[in-house]
JSON list of C-alpha atoms in Angstrom, two decimals:
[
{"chain": "J", "resi": 1, "resn": "MET", "atom": "CA", "xyz": [61.47, 111.88, 92.94]},
{"chain": "J", "resi": 2, "resn": "PRO", "atom": "CA", "xyz": [64.20, 111.58, 90.31]},
{"chain": "J", "resi": 3, "resn": "THR", "atom": "CA", "xyz": [66.85, 114.27, 90.33]},
{"chain": "J", "resi": 4, "resn": "GLN", "atom": "CA", "xyz": [66.52, 116.88, 87.59]},
{"chain": "J", "resi": 5, "resn": "ARG", "atom": "CA", "xyz": [70.22, 117.06, 86.77]},
{"chain": "J", "resi": 6, "resn": "LYS", "atom": "CA", "xyz": [71.92, 114.16, 85.09]},
{"chain": "J", "resi": 7, "resn": "ALA", "atom": "CA", "xyz": [74.24, 111.99, 87.18]},
{"chain": "J", "resi": 8, "resn": "ARG", "atom": "CA", "xyz": [77.96, 112.53, 87.03]},
{"chain": "J", "resi": 9, "resn": "ILE", "atom": "CA", "xyz": [79.59, 109.37, 85.69]},
{"chain": "J", "resi": 10, "resn": "LEU", "atom": "CA", "xyz": [82.99, 108.47, 87.12]},
{"chain": "J", "resi": 11, "resn": "ALA", "atom": "CA", "xyz": [85.21, 105.58, 86.02]},
{"chain": "J", "resi": 12, "resn": "LEU", "atom": "CA", "xyz": [87.74, 104.00, 88.38]},
{"chain": "J", "resi": 13, "resn": "ALA", "atom": "CA", "xyz": [90.37, 102.48, 86.15]},
{"chain": "J", "resi": 14, "resn": "ASN", "atom": "CA", "xyz": [93.80, 100.89, 86.32]},
{"chain": "J", "resi": 15, "resn": "GLN", "atom": "CA", "xyz": [94.85, 98.01, 84.09]},
{"chain": "J", "resi": 16, "resn": "LYS", "atom": "CA", "xyz": [97.00, 96.64, 86.90]},
{"chain": "J", "resi": 17, "resn": "GLY", "atom": "CA", "xyz": [95.17, 94.32, 89.29]},
{"chain": "J", "resi": 18, "resn": "GLY", "atom": "CA", "xyz": [95.40, 94.39, 93.08]},
{"chain": "J", "resi": 19, "resn": "VAL", "atom": "CA", "xyz": [95.25, 98.19, 93.38]},
{"chain": "J", "resi": 20, "resn": "ALA", "atom": "CA", "xyz": [92.10, 98.35, 95.58]},
{"chain": "J", "resi": 21, "resn": "LYS", "atom": "CA", "xyz": [89.98, 99.56, 92.67]},
{"chain": "J", "resi": 22, "resn": "THR", "atom": "CA", "xyz": [86.89, 97.52, 93.54]},
{"chain": "J", "resi": 23, "resn": "THR", "atom": "CA", "xyz": [87.26, 98.36, 97.23]},
{"chain": "J", "resi": 24, "resn": "SER", "atom": "CA", "xyz": [87.40, 102.02, 96.25]},
{"chain": "J", "resi": 25, "resn": "VAL", "atom": "CA", "xyz": [84.23, 101.80, 94.12]},
{"chain": "J", "resi": 26, "resn": "ALA", "atom": "CA", "xyz": [82.29, 100.10, 96.91]},
{"chain": "J", "resi": 27, "resn": "SER", "atom": "CA", "xyz": [83.60, 102.43, 99.61]},
{"chain": "J", "resi": 28, "resn": "LEU", "atom": "CA", "xyz": [83.18, 105.67, 97.68]},
{"chain": "J", "resi": 29, "resn": "GLY", "atom": "CA", "xyz": [79.71, 104.59, 96.61]},
{"chain": "J", "resi": 30, "resn": "ALA", "atom": "CA", "xyz": [78.73, 103.98, 100.23]},
{"chain": "J", "resi": 31, "resn": "ALA", "atom": "CA", "xyz": [80.25, 107.32, 101.26]},
{"chain": "J", "resi": 32, "resn": "PHE", "atom": "CA", "xyz": [78.30, 109.17, 98.57]},
{"chain": "J", "resi": 33, "resn": "ALA", "atom": "CA", "xyz": [75.11, 107.41, 99.72]},
{"chain": "J", "resi": 34, "resn": "GLU", "atom": "CA", "xyz": [75.83, 108.41, 103.33]},
{"chain": "J", "resi": 35, "resn": "ALA", "atom": "CA", "xyz": [76.09, 112.00, 102.10]},
{"chain": "J", "resi": 36, "resn": "GLY", "atom": "CA", "xyz": [72.57, 111.77, 100.71]},
{"chain": "J", "resi": 37, "resn": "ARG", "atom": "CA", "xyz": [73.39, 111.11, 97.06]},
{"chain": "J", "resi": 38, "resn": "ARG", "atom": "CA", "xyz": [71.61, 108.58, 94.90]},
{"chain": "J", "resi": 39, "resn": "VAL", "atom": "CA", "xyz": [74.30, 106.21, 93.70]},
{"chain": "J", "resi": 40, "resn": "LEU", "atom": "CA", "xyz": [74.56, 103.57, 90.96]},
{"chain": "J", "resi": 41, "resn": "LEU", "atom": "CA", "xyz": [77.54, 101.22, 90.76]},
{"chain": "J", "resi": 42, "resn": "VAL", "atom": "CA", "xyz": [78.29, 99.30, 87.56]},
{"chain": "J", "resi": 43, "resn": "ASP", "atom": "CA", "xyz": [80.52, 96.22, 87.68]},
{"chain": "J", "resi": 44, "resn": "LEU", "atom": "CA", "xyz": [82.43, 96.00, 84.38]},
{"chain": "J", "resi": 45, "resn": "ASP", "atom": "CA", "xyz": [84.82, 93.24, 85.48]},
{"chain": "J", "resi": 46, "resn": "PRO", "atom": "CA", "xyz": [84.11, 89.63, 84.47]},
{"chain": "J", "resi": 47, "resn": "GLN", "atom": "CA", "xyz": [85.61, 88.54, 87.81]},
{"chain": "J", "resi": 48, "resn": "ALA", "atom": "CA", "xyz": [82.57, 90.23, 89.42]},
{"chain": "J", "resi": 49, "resn": "CYS", "atom": "CA", "xyz": [84.42, 91.14, 92.62]},
{"chain": "J", "resi": 50, "resn": "LEU", "atom": "CA", "xyz": [82.29, 94.26, 93.17]},
{"chain": "J", "resi": 51, "resn": "THR", "atom": "CA", "xyz": [79.13, 92.21, 92.73]},
{"chain": "J", "resi": 52, "resn": "PHE", "atom": "CA", "xyz": [80.27, 89.66, 95.30]},
{"chain": "J", "resi": 53, "resn": "SER", "atom": "CA", "xyz": [81.54, 92.34, 97.68]},
{"chain": "J", "resi": 54, "resn": "LEU", "atom": "CA", "xyz": [78.09, 93.92, 97.84]},
{"chain": "J", "resi": 55, "resn": "GLY", "atom": "CA", "xyz": [76.31, 90.70, 98.73]},
{"chain": "J", "resi": 56, "resn": "VAL", "atom": "CA", "xyz": [75.13, 89.57, 95.30]},
{"chain": "J", "resi": 57, "resn": "ASP", "atom": "CA", "xyz": [76.15, 86.10, 94.12]},
{"chain": "J", "resi": 58, "resn": "PRO", "atom": "CA", "xyz": [77.42, 86.50, 90.53]},
{"chain": "J", "resi": 59, "resn": "ASP", "atom": "CA", "xyz": [76.80, 82.81, 89.88]},
{"chain": "J", "resi": 60, "resn": "THR", "atom": "CA", "xyz": [73.07, 83.12, 90.50]},
{"chain": "J", "resi": 61, "resn": "VAL", "atom": "CA", "xyz": [72.11, 86.49, 89.01]},
{"chain": "J", "resi": 62, "resn": "GLU", "atom": "CA", "xyz": [69.48, 86.05, 86.33]},
{"chain": "J", "resi": 63, "resn": "ALA", "atom": "CA", "xyz": [70.73, 89.00, 84.28]},
{"chain": "J", "resi": 64, "resn": "SER", "atom": "CA", "xyz": [73.85, 91.12, 84.44]},
{"chain": "J", "resi": 65, "resn": "VAL", "atom": "CA", "xyz": [75.69, 93.94, 82.69]},
{"chain": "J", "resi": 66, "resn": "HIS", "atom": "CA", "xyz": [76.57, 91.40, 79.99]},
{"chain": "J", "resi": 67, "resn": "ASP", "atom": "CA", "xyz": [72.89, 91.22, 79.01]},
{"chain": "J", "resi": 68, "resn": "VAL", "atom": "CA", "xyz": [72.77, 95.02, 78.85]},
{"chain": "J", "resi": 69, "resn": "LEU", "atom": "CA", "xyz": [75.89, 95.47, 76.69]},
{"chain": "J", "resi": 70, "resn": "VAL", "atom": "CA", "xyz": [75.54, 92.44, 74.44]},
{"chain": "J", "resi": 71, "resn": "GLY", "atom": "CA", "xyz": [71.87, 91.50, 74.61]},
{"chain": "J", "resi": 72, "resn": "GLY", "atom": "CA", "xyz": [70.34, 94.97, 74.57]},
{"chain": "J", "resi": 73, "resn": "ARG", "atom": "CA", "xyz": [68.56, 94.41, 77.89]},
{"chain": "J", "resi": 74, "resn": "ASP", "atom": "CA", "xyz": [67.20, 97.51, 79.62]},
{"chain": "J", "resi": 75, "resn": "LEU", "atom": "CA", "xyz": [69.55, 98.47, 82.44]},
{"chain": "J", "resi": 76, "resn": "THR", "atom": "CA", "xyz": [66.66, 98.96, 84.87]},
{"chain": "J", "resi": 77, "resn": "GLU", "atom": "CA", "xyz": [65.79, 95.26, 84.49]},
{"chain": "J", "resi": 78, "resn": "VAL", "atom": "CA", "xyz": [69.09, 94.09, 86.03]},
{"chain": "J", "resi": 79, "resn": "LEU", "atom": "CA", "xyz": [69.39, 96.50, 88.98]},
{"chain": "J", "resi": 80, "resn": "HIS", "atom": "CA", "xyz": [69.96, 95.22, 92.51]},
{"chain": "J", "resi": 81, "resn": "ARG", "atom": "CA", "xyz": [69.36, 97.33, 95.61]},
{"chain": "J", "resi": 82, "resn": "CYS", "atom": "CA", "xyz": [72.23, 96.78, 98.07]},
{"chain": "J", "resi": 83, "resn": "ASP", "atom": "CA", "xyz": [72.36, 97.19, 101.83]},
{"chain": "J", "resi": 84, "resn": "ASP", "atom": "CA", "xyz": [74.86, 100.05, 101.61]},
{"chain": "J", "resi": 85, "resn": "GLY", "atom": "CA", "xyz": [72.16, 102.24, 100.07]},
{"chain": "J", "resi": 86, "resn": "VAL", "atom": "CA", "xyz": [73.42, 101.96, 96.50]},
{"chain": "J", "resi": 87, "resn": "ASP", "atom": "CA", "xyz": [72.03, 100.34, 93.37]},
{"chain": "J", "resi": 88, "resn": "LEU", "atom": "CA", "xyz": [74.20, 97.83, 91.52]},
{"chain": "J", "resi": 89, "resn": "VAL", "atom": "CA", "xyz": [74.39, 96.59, 87.95]},
{"chain": "J", "resi": 90, "resn": "PRO", "atom": "CA", "xyz": [76.02, 93.22, 88.62]},
{"chain": "J", "resi": 91, "resn": "SER", "atom": "CA", "xyz": [78.57, 91.37, 86.53]},
{"chain": "J", "resi": 92, "resn": "SER", "atom": "CA", "xyz": [79.11, 87.68, 85.81]},
{"chain": "J", "resi": 93, "resn": "ILE", "atom": "CA", "xyz": [81.67, 85.46, 84.12]},
{"chain": "J", "resi": 94, "resn": "GLU", "atom": "CA", "xyz": [79.66, 85.80, 80.89]},
{"chain": "J", "resi": 95, "resn": "LEU", "atom": "CA", "xyz": [81.10, 89.29, 80.52]},
{"chain": "J", "resi": 96, "resn": "ALA", "atom": "CA", "xyz": [84.44, 87.72, 79.59]},
{"chain": "J", "resi": 97, "resn": "GLY", "atom": "CA", "xyz": [83.02, 87.06, 76.12]},
{"chain": "J", "resi": 98, "resn": "ALA", "atom": "CA", "xyz": [81.60, 90.53, 75.63]},
{"chain": "J", "resi": 99, "resn": "GLU", "atom": "CA", "xyz": [84.82, 92.04, 74.27]},
{"chain": "J", "resi": 100, "resn": "ALA", "atom": "CA", "xyz": [84.85, 89.66, 71.30]},
{"chain": "J", "resi": 101, "resn": "VAL", "atom": "CA", "xyz": [81.19, 90.34, 70.53]},
{"chain": "J", "resi": 102, "resn": "LEU", "atom": "CA", "xyz": [81.51, 94.12, 70.81]},
{"chain": "J", "resi": 103, "resn": "LEU", "atom": "CA", "xyz": [84.62, 94.25, 68.63]},
{"chain": "J", "resi": 104, "resn": "GLY", "atom": "CA", "xyz": [82.50, 93.46, 65.61]},
{"chain": "J", "resi": 105, "resn": "ARG", "atom": "CA", "xyz": [79.91, 96.14, 66.27]},
{"chain": "J", "resi": 106, "resn": "PRO", "atom": "CA", "xyz": [79.82, 99.68, 64.90]},
{"chain": "J", "resi": 107, "resn": "ALA", "atom": "CA", "xyz": [80.17, 102.43, 67.52]},
{"chain": "J", "resi": 108, "resn": "ARG", "atom": "CA", "xyz": [81.20, 99.75, 70.00]},
{"chain": "J", "resi": 109, "resn": "GLU", "atom": "CA", "xyz": [82.76, 102.28, 72.39]},
{"chain": "J", "resi": 110, "resn": "TYR", "atom": "CA", "xyz": [79.38, 103.96, 72.94]},
{"chain": "J", "resi": 111, "resn": "VAL", "atom": "CA", "xyz": [77.31, 100.94, 74.01]},
{"chain": "J", "resi": 112, "resn": "LEU", "atom": "CA", "xyz": [77.60, 101.63, 77.76]},
{"chain": "J", "resi": 113, "resn": "GLN", "atom": "CA", "xyz": [76.95, 105.35, 77.34]},
{"chain": "J", "resi": 114, "resn": "THR", "atom": "CA", "xyz": [73.75, 104.57, 75.44]},
{"chain": "J", "resi": 115, "resn": "ALA", "atom": "CA", "xyz": [72.62, 102.09, 78.12]},
{"chain": "J", "resi": 116, "resn": "LEU", "atom": "CA", "xyz": [73.23, 104.55, 80.97]},
{"chain": "J", "resi": 117, "resn": "GLU", "atom": "CA", "xyz": [71.55, 107.56, 79.40]},
{"chain": "J", "resi": 118, "resn": "PRO", "atom": "CA", "xyz": [67.92, 106.63, 80.33]},
{"chain": "J", "resi": 119, "resn": "VAL", "atom": "CA", "xyz": [68.76, 106.35, 84.06]},
{"chain": "J", "resi": 120, "resn": "ARG", "atom": "CA", "xyz": [71.10, 109.33, 84.50]},
{"chain": "J", "resi": 121, "resn": "ARG", "atom": "CA", "xyz": [68.32, 111.53, 85.89]},
{"chain": "J", "resi": 122, "resn": "ASP", "atom": "CA", "xyz": [67.56, 108.90, 88.55]},
{"chain": "J", "resi": 123, "resn": "TYR", "atom": "CA", "xyz": [70.99, 109.23, 90.19]},
{"chain": "J", "resi": 124, "resn": "ASP", "atom": "CA", "xyz": [73.46, 111.84, 91.35]},
{"chain": "J", "resi": 125, "resn": "VAL", "atom": "CA", "xyz": [76.61, 109.74, 90.87]},
{"chain": "J", "resi": 126, "resn": "ILE", "atom": "CA", "xyz": [77.32, 106.66, 88.75]},
{"chain": "J", "resi": 127, "resn": "LEU", "atom": "CA", "xyz": [80.58, 104.82, 89.47]},
{"chain": "J", "resi": 128, "resn": "LEU", "atom": "CA", "xyz": [82.06, 102.40, 86.93]},
{"chain": "J", "resi": 129, "resn": "ASP", "atom": "CA", "xyz": [84.32, 99.61, 88.20]},
{"chain": "J", "resi": 130, "resn": "CYS", "atom": "CA", "xyz": [86.55, 98.88, 85.21]},
{"chain": "J", "resi": 131, "resn": "SER", "atom": "CA", "xyz": [88.22, 95.58, 84.46]},
{"chain": "J", "resi": 132, "resn": "PRO", "atom": "CA", "xyz": [92.03, 95.45, 84.85]},
{"chain": "J", "resi": 133, "resn": "SER", "atom": "CA", "xyz": [92.73, 95.97, 81.16]},
{"chain": "J", "resi": 134, "resn": "LEU", "atom": "CA", "xyz": [92.56, 98.62, 78.46]},
{"chain": "J", "resi": 135, "resn": "GLY", "atom": "CA", "xyz": [90.13, 96.67, 76.29]},
{"chain": "J", "resi": 136, "resn": "VAL", "atom": "CA", "xyz": [86.74, 97.52, 74.84]},
{"chain": "J", "resi": 137, "resn": "LEU", "atom": "CA", "xyz": [84.96, 97.45, 78.21]},
{"chain": "J", "resi": 138, "resn": "THR", "atom": "CA", "xyz": [87.33, 100.01, 79.72]},
{"chain": "J", "resi": 139, "resn": "LEU", "atom": "CA", "xyz": [87.08, 102.15, 76.58]},
{"chain": "J", "resi": 140, "resn": "ASN", "atom": "CA", "xyz": [83.29, 102.03, 76.99]},
{"chain": "J", "resi": 141, "resn": "ALA", "atom": "CA", "xyz": [83.66, 103.27, 80.57]},
{"chain": "J", "resi": 142, "resn": "LEU", "atom": "CA", "xyz": [86.00, 106.11, 79.59]},
{"chain": "J", "resi": 143, "resn": "THR", "atom": "CA", "xyz": [83.70, 107.12, 76.75]},
{"chain": "J", "resi": 144, "resn": "ALA", "atom": "CA", "xyz": [80.66, 107.23, 79.04]},
{"chain": "J", "resi": 145, "resn": "ALA", "atom": "CA", "xyz": [82.36, 109.03, 81.95]},
{"chain": "J", "resi": 146, "resn": "GLN", "atom": "CA", "xyz": [82.97, 112.68, 82.70]},
{"chain": "J", "resi": 147, "resn": "GLY", "atom": "CA", "xyz": [85.78, 111.88, 85.13]},
{"chain": "J", "resi": 148, "resn": "VAL", "atom": "CA", "xyz": [88.31, 109.14, 85.78]},
{"chain": "J", "resi": 149, "resn": "VAL", "atom": "CA", "xyz": [89.97, 108.24, 89.08]},
{"chain": "J", "resi": 150, "resn": "VAL", "atom": "CA", "xyz": [93.11, 106.10, 89.05]},
{"chain": "J", "resi": 151, "resn": "PRO", "atom": "CA", "xyz": [93.64, 104.00, 92.20]},
{"chain": "J", "resi": 152, "resn": "MET", "atom": "CA", "xyz": [97.37, 103.37, 92.68]},
{"chain": "J", "resi": 153, "resn": "PRO", "atom": "CA", "xyz": [99.16, 101.56, 95.51]},
{"chain": "J", "resi": 154, "resn": "CYS", "atom": "CA", "xyz": [101.87, 103.53, 97.27]},
{"chain": "J", "resi": 155, "resn": "GLU", "atom": "CA", "xyz": [104.66, 101.27, 96.05]},
{"chain": "J", "resi": 156, "resn": "MET", "atom": "CA", "xyz": [107.03, 101.58, 93.13]},
{"chain": "J", "resi": 157, "resn": "LEU", "atom": "CA", "xyz": [105.47, 98.73, 91.16]},
{"chain": "J", "resi": 158, "resn": "GLY", "atom": "CA", "xyz": [102.17, 100.57, 91.48]},
{"chain": "J", "resi": 159, "resn": "HIS", "atom": "CA", "xyz": [103.49, 103.05, 88.91]},
{"chain": "J", "resi": 160, "resn": "ARG", "atom": "CA", "xyz": [103.49, 100.37, 86.23]},
{"chain": "J", "resi": 161, "resn": "GLY", "atom": "CA", "xyz": [100.74, 101.01, 83.73]},
{"chain": "J", "resi": 162, "resn": "VAL", "atom": "CA", "xyz": [99.57, 104.35, 85.11]},
{"chain": "J", "resi": 163, "resn": "GLY", "atom": "CA", "xyz": [101.33, 106.29, 82.37]},
{"chain": "J", "resi": 164, "resn": "GLN", "atom": "CA", "xyz": [99.85, 104.01, 79.72]},
{"chain": "J", "resi": 165, "resn": "LEU", "atom": "CA", "xyz": [96.36, 104.50, 81.16]},
{"chain": "J", "resi": 166, "resn": "LEU", "atom": "CA", "xyz": [96.79, 108.27, 81.15]},
{"chain": "J", "resi": 167, "resn": "ASP", "atom": "CA", "xyz": [97.91, 108.08, 77.51]},
{"chain": "J", "resi": 168, "resn": "THR", "atom": "CA", "xyz": [94.73, 106.13, 76.76]},
{"chain": "J", "resi": 169, "resn": "VAL", "atom": "CA", "xyz": [92.67, 108.79, 78.54]},
{"chain": "J", "resi": 170, "resn": "THR", "atom": "CA", "xyz": [94.30, 111.42, 76.32]},
{"chain": "J", "resi": 171, "resn": "ASP", "atom": "CA", "xyz": [93.39, 109.42, 73.21]},
{"chain": "J", "resi": 172, "resn": "VAL", "atom": "CA", "xyz": [89.81, 108.92, 74.40]},
{"chain": "J", "resi": 173, "resn": "ARG", "atom": "CA", "xyz": [89.47, 112.63, 75.11]},
{"chain": "J", "resi": 174, "resn": "ARG", "atom": "CA", "xyz": [90.75, 113.48, 71.64]},
{"chain": "J", "resi": 175, "resn": "ILE", "atom": "CA", "xyz": [88.72, 110.93, 69.67]},
{"chain": "J", "resi": 176, "resn": "LEU", "atom": "CA", "xyz": [85.70, 109.73, 71.68]},
{"chain": "J", "resi": 177, "resn": "ASN", "atom": "CA", "xyz": [84.90, 111.92, 74.69]},
{"chain": "J", "resi": 178, "resn": "ARG", "atom": "CA", "xyz": [86.08, 115.52, 74.94]},
{"chain": "J", "resi": 179, "resn": "ARG", "atom": "CA", "xyz": [84.40, 115.94, 78.34]},
{"chain": "J", "resi": 180, "resn": "LEU", "atom": "CA", "xyz": [86.61, 113.35, 80.05]},
{"chain": "J", "resi": 181, "resn": "ARG", "atom": "CA", "xyz": [89.06, 114.63, 82.64]},
{"chain": "J", "resi": 182, "resn": "VAL", "atom": "CA", "xyz": [91.30, 113.00, 85.20]},
{"chain": "J", "resi": 183, "resn": "LEU", "atom": "CA", "xyz": [89.96, 113.80, 88.67]},
{"chain": "J", "resi": 184, "resn": "GLY", "atom": "CA", "xyz": [93.11, 112.43, 90.19]},
{"chain": "J", "resi": 185, "resn": "ILE", "atom": "CA", "xyz": [95.20, 109.52, 91.34]},
{"chain": "J", "resi": 186, "resn": "LEU", "atom": "CA", "xyz": [93.86, 107.87, 94.49]},
{"chain": "J", "resi": 187, "resn": "PRO", "atom": "CA", "xyz": [96.76, 106.54, 96.60]},
{"chain": "J", "resi": 188, "resn": "THR", "atom": "CA", "xyz": [95.83, 103.19, 98.15]},
{"chain": "J", "resi": 189, "resn": "LEU", "atom": "CA", "xyz": [97.40, 100.54, 100.40]},
{"chain": "J", "resi": 190, "resn": "TYR", "atom": "CA", "xyz": [99.32, 103.33, 102.13]},
{"chain": "J", "resi": 191, "resn": "ASP", "atom": "CA", "xyz": [101.55, 102.61, 105.12]},
{"chain": "J", "resi": 192, "resn": "GLY", "atom": "CA", "xyz": [102.64, 105.90, 106.63]},
{"chain": "J", "resi": 193, "resn": "ARG", "atom": "CA", "xyz": [105.37, 104.14, 108.62]},
{"chain": "J", "resi": 194, "resn": "SER", "atom": "CA", "xyz": [107.15, 103.18, 105.40]},
{"chain": "J", "resi": 195, "resn": "THR", "atom": "CA", "xyz": [109.70, 105.60, 103.98]},
{"chain": "J", "resi": 196, "resn": "HIS", "atom": "CA", "xyz": [109.19, 104.01, 100.57]},
{"chain": "J", "resi": 197, "resn": "ALA", "atom": "CA", "xyz": [105.42, 104.60, 100.68]},
{"chain": "J", "resi": 198, "resn": "ARG", "atom": "CA", "xyz": [105.92, 108.24, 101.68]},
{"chain": "J", "resi": 199, "resn": "GLU", "atom": "CA", "xyz": [108.42, 108.77, 98.85]},
{"chain": "J", "resi": 200, "resn": "VAL", "atom": "CA", "xyz": [106.06, 107.23, 96.27]},
{"chain": "J", "resi": 201, "resn": "LEU", "atom": "CA", "xyz": [103.22, 109.43, 97.53]},
{"chain": "J", "resi": 202, "resn": "GLU", "atom": "CA", "xyz": [105.37, 112.56, 97.24]},
{"chain": "J", "resi": 203, "resn": "ASP", "atom": "CA", "xyz": [106.52, 111.60, 93.74]},
{"chain": "J", "resi": 204, "resn": "VAL", "atom": "CA", "xyz": [103.30, 110.54, 92.06]},
{"chain": "J", "resi": 205, "resn": "GLY", "atom": "CA", "xyz": [101.69, 113.94, 91.48]},
{"chain": "J", "resi": 206, "resn": "GLU", "atom": "CA", "xyz": [104.80, 115.49, 89.96]},
{"chain": "J", "resi": 207, "resn": "ARG", "atom": "CA", "xyz": [105.54, 112.40, 87.87]},
{"chain": "J", "resi": 208, "resn": "TYR", "atom": "CA", "xyz": [102.20, 112.39, 86.08]},
{"chain": "J", "resi": 209, "resn": "GLY", "atom": "CA", "xyz": [101.14, 116.03, 86.34]},
{"chain": "J", "resi": 210, "resn": "VAL", "atom": "CA", "xyz": [97.68, 115.17, 87.68]},
{"chain": "J", "resi": 211, "resn": "PRO", "atom": "CA", "xyz": [95.98, 115.85, 91.04]},
{"chain": "J", "resi": 212, "resn": "VAL", "atom": "CA", "xyz": [96.51, 113.42, 93.92]},
{"chain": "J", "resi": 213, "resn": "LEU", "atom": "CA", "xyz": [93.37, 112.81, 95.95]},
{"chain": "J", "resi": 214, "resn": "SER", "atom": "CA", "xyz": [93.68, 113.15, 99.71]},
{"chain": "J", "resi": 215, "resn": "PRO", "atom": "CA", "xyz": [93.95, 111.56, 102.17]},
{"chain": "J", "resi": 216, "resn": "PRO", "atom": "CA", "xyz": [95.73, 108.38, 101.00]},
{"chain": "J", "resi": 217, "resn": "ILE", "atom": "CA", "xyz": [93.79, 105.20, 101.74]},
{"chain": "J", "resi": 218, "resn": "PRO", "atom": "CA", "xyz": [95.61, 103.27, 104.48]},
{"chain": "J", "resi": 219, "resn": "ARG", "atom": "CA", "xyz": [96.46, 99.60, 104.34]},
{"chain": "J", "resi": 220, "resn": "THR", "atom": "CA", "xyz": [94.24, 97.76, 106.86]},
{"chain": "J", "resi": 221, "resn": "VAL", "atom": "CA", "xyz": [92.87, 94.26, 107.31]},
{"chain": "J", "resi": 222, "resn": "ARG", "atom": "CA", "xyz": [89.39, 95.75, 107.71]},
{"chain": "J", "resi": 223, "resn": "PHE", "atom": "CA", "xyz": [89.07, 95.97, 103.93]},
{"chain": "J", "resi": 224, "resn": "ALA", "atom": "CA", "xyz": [89.53, 92.21, 103.56]},
{"chain": "J", "resi": 225, "resn": "GLU", "atom": "CA", "xyz": [86.83, 91.51, 106.16]},
{"chain": "J", "resi": 226, "resn": "ALA", "atom": "CA", "xyz": [84.05, 93.59, 104.61]},
{"chain": "J", "resi": 227, "resn": "PRO", "atom": "CA", "xyz": [83.23, 91.52, 101.46]},
{"chain": "J", "resi": 228, "resn": "ALA", "atom": "CA", "xyz": [82.57, 88.45, 103.62]},
{"chain": "J", "resi": 229, "resn": "VAL", "atom": "CA", "xyz": [79.33, 90.05, 104.81]},
{"chain": "J", "resi": 230, "resn": "GLY", "atom": "CA", "xyz": [78.46, 91.77, 101.53]},
{"chain": "J", "resi": 231, "resn": "ARG", "atom": "CA", "xyz": [79.00, 95.32, 102.78]},
{"chain": "J", "resi": 232, "resn": "SER", "atom": "CA", "xyz": [81.58, 98.08, 102.43]},
{"chain": "J", "resi": 233, "resn": "ILE", "atom": "CA", "xyz": [84.01, 99.04, 105.19]},
{"chain": "J", "resi": 234, "resn": "LEU", "atom": "CA", "xyz": [81.80, 102.04, 105.95]},
{"chain": "J", "resi": 235, "resn": "ALA", "atom": "CA", "xyz": [79.22, 99.59, 107.31]},
{"chain": "J", "resi": 236, "resn": "THR", "atom": "CA", "xyz": [81.44, 96.90, 108.81]},
{"chain": "J", "resi": 237, "resn": "SER", "atom": "CA", "xyz": [83.98, 99.16, 110.49]},
{"chain": "J", "resi": 238, "resn": "ARG", "atom": "CA", "xyz": [82.48, 102.64, 110.50]},
{"chain": "J", "resi": 239, "resn": "SER", "atom": "CA", "xyz": [85.09, 104.34, 112.66]},
{"chain": "J", "resi": 240, "resn": "SER", "atom": "CA", "xyz": [88.16, 102.63, 111.18]},
{"chain": "J", "resi": 241, "resn": "LYS", "atom": "CA", "xyz": [90.88, 104.71, 109.56]},
{"chain": "J", "resi": 242, "resn": "GLY", "atom": "CA", "xyz": [90.01, 103.21, 106.18]},
{"chain": "J", "resi": 243, "resn": "ALA", "atom": "CA", "xyz": [86.35, 104.22, 106.43]},
{"chain": "J", "resi": 244, "resn": "ARG", "atom": "CA", "xyz": [87.29, 107.72, 107.56]},
{"chain": "J", "resi": 245, "resn": "ALA", "atom": "CA", "xyz": [89.72, 108.12, 104.67]},
{"chain": "J", "resi": 246, "resn": "TYR", "atom": "CA", "xyz": [87.14, 107.15, 102.06]},
{"chain": "J", "resi": 247, "resn": "ARG", "atom": "CA", "xyz": [84.60, 109.56, 103.56]},
{"chain": "J", "resi": 248, "resn": "GLU", "atom": "CA", "xyz": [87.14, 112.39, 103.28]},
{"chain": "J", "resi": 249, "resn": "VAL", "atom": "CA", "xyz": [88.02, 111.50, 99.69]},
{"chain": "J", "resi": 250, "resn": "ALA", "atom": "CA", "xyz": [84.32, 111.31, 98.78]},
{"chain": "J", "resi": 251, "resn": "ALA", "atom": "CA", "xyz": [83.66, 114.71, 100.34]},
{"chain": "J", "resi": 252, "resn": "GLY", "atom": "CA", "xyz": [86.49, 116.23, 98.31]},
{"chain": "J", "resi": 253, "resn": "MET", "atom": "CA", "xyz": [85.20, 114.62, 95.13]},
{"chain": "J", "resi": 254, "resn": "LEU", "atom": "CA", "xyz": [81.69, 115.95, 95.72]},
{"chain": "J", "resi": 255, "resn": "GLU", "atom": "CA", "xyz": [83.13, 119.45, 95.96]},
{"chain": "J", "resi": 256, "resn": "GLN", "atom": "CA", "xyz": [84.80, 118.96, 92.56]},
{"chain": "J", "resi": 257, "resn": "LEU", "atom": "CA", "xyz": [81.59, 117.64, 91.03]}
]
C-alpha cells in the first residue's frame, strides 16, 4: 500500500568532487530501507556513479533520468529495483546535455519537482544525488527538496566550495523554494587519528553556522569494495565502522524528518 504522507525529498550536494557524496546517498538509502522506509534514489550526475554502484549498467539502461527531465518520460517507466531494497532512477552520459536543453525552457528549475510529484506518496524518503556543480540540475534538486545535506571531507581543502553552496541554498530559499533548509554538514573520510581531521571537524559547525551530523563517516577501504558487487557497504560489510556510522546518521536524520 502506498504511504499516505508525501515523501521527504533530500538533496545531497557539494560542487566539489571526491567528497563521498554518492557513497553517502547509497549508504543512507540502504540504511533508511533497513529501518523499514520506502526509499527512492535519483542519480542526477552524468557520470552515473550511483547507478553503477547499485548494480545497474549506465551504458545499457534503456531509459534514464535524462528521458524524464528532457523527454517528458514518466518517472515510473525508468525505475529500477535494487538489491539494497531501494528504487533507483538511473543516470547515463546523455544527462550531460540536459543542462543546455533545460536552459532554454521556462520554469526550468521546477522540472524535477514536477516529475517527482506523482510518486511522492509511494515513498517515505527520496534522496537526490547531485552532480558536482551548481548548474541547472543541482538547482532542480534544491528546488524539489525540503532538506539538503552537504557531505564534506574532514580536510582543509574540503572547505572549498561549501560556503558558495550554502550561499546558493540561501538564494534558492529566497527565490525558488522557501521550504528548503540545511539539515547539516556530513563529515566524511574522517580519520580520528589525525589531529588535522579532528581540528577540521571541530571547526566546521562554527565556521558555517549549520548543524554537523554525527557521527563522522570514517575513512575505510570497505567503501571502495562495495560498488564492485553493486551493493552498499551496509550489505557488503554490515558490521564495519563505516556501515555502523551511516546507520547512526540515518537514524538521526529520521528523527529530524
